[in-house]
mmCIF file of C-alpha atoms in Angstrom:
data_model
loop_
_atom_site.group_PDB
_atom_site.id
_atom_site.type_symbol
_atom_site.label_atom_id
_atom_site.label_comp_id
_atom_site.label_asym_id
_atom_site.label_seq_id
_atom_site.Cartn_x
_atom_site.Cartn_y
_atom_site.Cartn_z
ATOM 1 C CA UNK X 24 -53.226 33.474 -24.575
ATOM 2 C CA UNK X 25 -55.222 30.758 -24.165
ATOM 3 C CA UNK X 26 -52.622 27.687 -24.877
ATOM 4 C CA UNK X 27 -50.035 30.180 -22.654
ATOM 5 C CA UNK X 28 -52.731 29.410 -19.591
ATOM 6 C CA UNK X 29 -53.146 25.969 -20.585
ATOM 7 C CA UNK X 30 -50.078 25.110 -20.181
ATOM 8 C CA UNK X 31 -49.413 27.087 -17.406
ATOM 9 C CA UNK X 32 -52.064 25.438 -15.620
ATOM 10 C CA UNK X 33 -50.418 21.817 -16.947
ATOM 11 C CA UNK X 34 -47.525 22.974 -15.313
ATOM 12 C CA UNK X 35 -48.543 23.951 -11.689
ATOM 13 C CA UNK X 36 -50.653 20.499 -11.635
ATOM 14 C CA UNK X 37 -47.660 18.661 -12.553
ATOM 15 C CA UNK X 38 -45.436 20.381 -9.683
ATOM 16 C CA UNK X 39 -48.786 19.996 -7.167
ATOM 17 C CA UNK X 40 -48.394 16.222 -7.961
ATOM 18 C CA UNK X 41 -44.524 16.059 -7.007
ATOM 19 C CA UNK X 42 -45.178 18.035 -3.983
ATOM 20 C CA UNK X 43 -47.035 15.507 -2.921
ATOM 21 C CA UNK X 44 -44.869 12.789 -3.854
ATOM 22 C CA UNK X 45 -42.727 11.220 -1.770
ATOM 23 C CA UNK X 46 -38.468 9.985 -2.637
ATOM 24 C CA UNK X 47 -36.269 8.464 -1.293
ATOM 25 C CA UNK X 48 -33.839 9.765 1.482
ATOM 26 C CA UNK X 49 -30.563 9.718 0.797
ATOM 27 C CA UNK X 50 -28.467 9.003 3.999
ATOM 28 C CA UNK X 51 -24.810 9.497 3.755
ATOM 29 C CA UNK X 52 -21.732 8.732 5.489
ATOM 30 C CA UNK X 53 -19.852 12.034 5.880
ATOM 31 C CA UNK X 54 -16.566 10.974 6.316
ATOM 32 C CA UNK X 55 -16.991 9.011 2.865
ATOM 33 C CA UNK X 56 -18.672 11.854 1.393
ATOM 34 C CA UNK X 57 -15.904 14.360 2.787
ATOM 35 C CA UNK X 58 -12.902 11.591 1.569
ATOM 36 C CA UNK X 59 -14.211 11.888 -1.828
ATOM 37 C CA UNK X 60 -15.212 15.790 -2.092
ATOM 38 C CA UNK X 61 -11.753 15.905 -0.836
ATOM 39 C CA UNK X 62 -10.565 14.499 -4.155
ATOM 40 C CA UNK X 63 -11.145 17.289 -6.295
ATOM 41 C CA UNK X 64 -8.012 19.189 -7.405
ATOM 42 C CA UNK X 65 -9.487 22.699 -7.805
ATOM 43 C CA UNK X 66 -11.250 24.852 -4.981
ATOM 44 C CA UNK X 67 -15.038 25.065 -5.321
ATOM 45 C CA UNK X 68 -16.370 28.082 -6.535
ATOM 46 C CA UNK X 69 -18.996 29.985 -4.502
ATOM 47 C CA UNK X 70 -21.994 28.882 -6.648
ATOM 48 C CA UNK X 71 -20.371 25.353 -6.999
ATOM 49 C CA UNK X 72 -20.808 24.930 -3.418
ATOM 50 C CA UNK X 73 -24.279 26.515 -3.157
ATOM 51 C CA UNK X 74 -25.359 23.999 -5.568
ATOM 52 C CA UNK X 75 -23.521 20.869 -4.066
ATOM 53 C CA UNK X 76 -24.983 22.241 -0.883
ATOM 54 C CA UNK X 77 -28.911 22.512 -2.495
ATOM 55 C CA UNK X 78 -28.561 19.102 -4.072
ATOM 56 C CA UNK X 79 -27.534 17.436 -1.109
ATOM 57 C CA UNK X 80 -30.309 19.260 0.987
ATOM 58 C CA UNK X 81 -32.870 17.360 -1.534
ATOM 59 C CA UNK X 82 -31.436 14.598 -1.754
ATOM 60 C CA UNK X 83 -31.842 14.320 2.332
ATOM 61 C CA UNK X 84 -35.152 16.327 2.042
ATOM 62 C CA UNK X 85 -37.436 12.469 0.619
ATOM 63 C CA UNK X 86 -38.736 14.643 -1.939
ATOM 64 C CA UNK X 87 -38.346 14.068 -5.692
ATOM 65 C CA UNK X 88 -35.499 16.243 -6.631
ATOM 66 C CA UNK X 89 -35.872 18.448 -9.754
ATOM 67 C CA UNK X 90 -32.734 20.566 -10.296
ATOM 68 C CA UNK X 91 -31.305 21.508 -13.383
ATOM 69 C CA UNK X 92 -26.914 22.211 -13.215
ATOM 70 C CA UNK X 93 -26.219 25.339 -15.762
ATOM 71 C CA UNK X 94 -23.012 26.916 -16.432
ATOM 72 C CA UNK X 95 -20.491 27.886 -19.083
ATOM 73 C CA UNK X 96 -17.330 25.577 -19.650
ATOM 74 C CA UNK X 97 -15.110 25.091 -17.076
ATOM 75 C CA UNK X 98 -17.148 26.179 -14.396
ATOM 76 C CA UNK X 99 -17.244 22.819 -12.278
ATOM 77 C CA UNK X 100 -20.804 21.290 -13.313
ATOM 78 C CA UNK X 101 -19.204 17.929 -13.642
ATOM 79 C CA UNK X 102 -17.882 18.070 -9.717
ATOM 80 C CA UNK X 103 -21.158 19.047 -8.914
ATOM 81 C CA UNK X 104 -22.876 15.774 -11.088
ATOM 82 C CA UNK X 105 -19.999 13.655 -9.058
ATOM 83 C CA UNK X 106 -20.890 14.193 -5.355
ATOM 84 C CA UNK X 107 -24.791 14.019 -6.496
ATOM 85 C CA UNK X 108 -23.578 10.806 -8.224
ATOM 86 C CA UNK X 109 -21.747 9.819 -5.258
ATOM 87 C CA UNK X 110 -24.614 10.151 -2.814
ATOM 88 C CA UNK X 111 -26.574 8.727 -4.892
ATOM 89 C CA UNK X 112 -24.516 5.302 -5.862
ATOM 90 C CA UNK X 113 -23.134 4.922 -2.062
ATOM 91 C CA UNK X 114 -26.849 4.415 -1.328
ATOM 92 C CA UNK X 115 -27.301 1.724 -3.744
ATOM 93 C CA UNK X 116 -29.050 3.602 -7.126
ATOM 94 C CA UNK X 117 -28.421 3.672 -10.085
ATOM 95 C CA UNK X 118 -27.161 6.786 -11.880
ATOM 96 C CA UNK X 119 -27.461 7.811 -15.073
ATOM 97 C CA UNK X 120 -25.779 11.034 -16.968
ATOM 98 C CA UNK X 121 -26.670 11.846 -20.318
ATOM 99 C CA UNK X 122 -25.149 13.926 -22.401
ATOM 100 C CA UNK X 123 -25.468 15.567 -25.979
ATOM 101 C CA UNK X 124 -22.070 13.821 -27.953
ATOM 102 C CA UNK X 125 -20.558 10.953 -27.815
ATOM 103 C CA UNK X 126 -17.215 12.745 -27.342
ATOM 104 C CA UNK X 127 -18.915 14.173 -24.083
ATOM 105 C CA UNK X 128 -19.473 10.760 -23.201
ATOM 106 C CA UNK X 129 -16.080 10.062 -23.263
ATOM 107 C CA UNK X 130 -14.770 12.494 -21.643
ATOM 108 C CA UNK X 131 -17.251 12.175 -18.809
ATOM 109 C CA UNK X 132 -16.165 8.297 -18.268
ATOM 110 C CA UNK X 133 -12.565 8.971 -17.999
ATOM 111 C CA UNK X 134 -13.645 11.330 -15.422
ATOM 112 C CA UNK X 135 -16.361 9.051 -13.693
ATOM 113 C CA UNK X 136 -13.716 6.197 -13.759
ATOM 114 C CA UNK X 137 -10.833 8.442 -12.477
ATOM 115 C CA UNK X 138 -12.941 10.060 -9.259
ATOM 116 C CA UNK X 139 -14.415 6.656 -8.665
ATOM 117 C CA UNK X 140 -11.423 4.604 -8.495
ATOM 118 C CA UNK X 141 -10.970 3.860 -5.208
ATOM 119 C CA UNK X 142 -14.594 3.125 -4.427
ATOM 120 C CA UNK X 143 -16.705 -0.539 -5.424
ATOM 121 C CA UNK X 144 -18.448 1.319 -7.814
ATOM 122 C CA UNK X 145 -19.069 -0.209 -11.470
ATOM 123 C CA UNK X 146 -19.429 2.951 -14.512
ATOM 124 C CA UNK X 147 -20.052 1.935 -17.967
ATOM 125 C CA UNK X 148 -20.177 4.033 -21.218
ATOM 126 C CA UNK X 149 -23.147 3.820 -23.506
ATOM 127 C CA UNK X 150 -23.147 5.543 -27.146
ATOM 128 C CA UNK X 151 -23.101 4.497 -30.518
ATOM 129 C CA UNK X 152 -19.375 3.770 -30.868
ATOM 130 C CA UNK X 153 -19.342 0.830 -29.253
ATOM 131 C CA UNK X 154 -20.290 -2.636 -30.501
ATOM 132 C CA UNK X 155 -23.503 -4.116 -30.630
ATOM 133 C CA UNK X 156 -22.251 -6.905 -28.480
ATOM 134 C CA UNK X 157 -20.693 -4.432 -25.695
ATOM 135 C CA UNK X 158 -23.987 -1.834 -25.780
ATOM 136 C CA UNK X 159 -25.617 -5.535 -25.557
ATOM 137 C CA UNK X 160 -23.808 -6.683 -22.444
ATOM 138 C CA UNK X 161 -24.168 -3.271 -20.923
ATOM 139 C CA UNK X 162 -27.655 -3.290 -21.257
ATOM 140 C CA UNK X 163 -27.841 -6.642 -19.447
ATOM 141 C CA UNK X 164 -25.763 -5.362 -16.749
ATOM 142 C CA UNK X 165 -27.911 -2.188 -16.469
ATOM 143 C CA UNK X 166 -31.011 -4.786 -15.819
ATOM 144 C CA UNK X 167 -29.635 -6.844 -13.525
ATOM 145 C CA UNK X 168 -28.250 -3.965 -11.104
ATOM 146 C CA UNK X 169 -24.789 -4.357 -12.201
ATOM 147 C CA UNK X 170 -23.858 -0.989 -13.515
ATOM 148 C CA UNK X 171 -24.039 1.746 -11.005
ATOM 149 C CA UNK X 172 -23.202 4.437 -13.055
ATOM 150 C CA UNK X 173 -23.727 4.978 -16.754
ATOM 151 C CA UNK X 174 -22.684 7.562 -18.934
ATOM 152 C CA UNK X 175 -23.927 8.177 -22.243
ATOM 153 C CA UNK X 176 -25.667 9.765 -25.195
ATOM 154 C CA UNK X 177 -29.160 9.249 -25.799
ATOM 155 C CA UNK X 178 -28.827 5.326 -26.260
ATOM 156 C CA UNK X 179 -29.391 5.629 -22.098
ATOM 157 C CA UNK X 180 -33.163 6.555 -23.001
ATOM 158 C CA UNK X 181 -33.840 3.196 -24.850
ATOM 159 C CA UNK X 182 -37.013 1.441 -24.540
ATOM 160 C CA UNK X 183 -34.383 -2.053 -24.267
ATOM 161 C CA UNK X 184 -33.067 -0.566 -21.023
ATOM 162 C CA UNK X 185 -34.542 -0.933 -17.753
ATOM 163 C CA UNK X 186 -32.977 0.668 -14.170
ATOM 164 C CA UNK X 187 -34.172 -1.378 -11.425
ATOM 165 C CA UNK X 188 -32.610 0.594 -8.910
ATOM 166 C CA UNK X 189 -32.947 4.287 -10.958
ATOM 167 C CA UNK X 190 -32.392 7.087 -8.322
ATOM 168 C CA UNK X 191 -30.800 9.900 -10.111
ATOM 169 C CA UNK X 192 -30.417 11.401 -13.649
#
């Protein structure tokens, strides 16, 4: 019982702390937002657009944003991690998505690099079947503000990689 109200108590001091934090506002142009919502083939489900709708309402709100995207298969997470990414990118950060496989990964890119192709927006893939020289590169990129958007397994969590311009994961 007593750990149980340790951490408890760990836990409401953490979220005290981010209330009182401040983040960055997101400001958006709506007609590019709505041009590239208006890219997605399927209709949004109910609870897809509740969620876009709560994201975006943090991501205008300055607050640190602490939202976690669950669902079964098929159920439109990934449209929902593309207009956060969106926002997010179109108001210079960096993004990154990580994800548990590397076949996940992949997936993921072809979908990051399909959505995004009509916008200046640079996506990379990081996981352990690429070459050291390519992760290498990549990493470099990541550094220098180069790579908007990456997309990858763990490797995005290495101590070699910094995000100047981090804004959303």
């Amino acid at each position: 019982k007593n750990k149980i109200k340790d951490i408890a108590n760990d836990l409401i001091n953490v979220a005290a702390k981010r209330a009182l934090d401040k983040g960055e506002v997101i400001n958006l142009n709506s007609f590019e937002y709505e041009k590239f919502s208006s890219q997605f083939e399927f209709t949004e489900t109910s609870d897809q657009i509740k969620t876009i709708n709560q994201i975006m309402e943090d991501l205008y709100s300055g607050q640190p944003m602490d939202r976690l995207v669950c669902g079964d298969v098929g159920f439109g997470k990934t449209e929902v991690a593309l207009r956060a990414t969106f926002s997010a990118v179109m108001n210079g950060n960096q993004v990154v998505l990580m994800v548990p496989t590397t076949l996940l990964a992949q997936q993921h890119y072809e979908t990051f690099q399909e959505r995004f192709t009509e916008w200046p927006i640079n996506i990379e893939l990081l996981s352990r079947t690429q070459s050291l020289k390519k992760r290498e590169t990549i990493i470099n990129d990541l550094r220098l503000g180069q790579t908007d958007i990456v997309i990858g397994t763990h490797a995005v969590l290495s101590e070699k990689i910094s995000y100047p311009t981090l804004g959303l994961i």
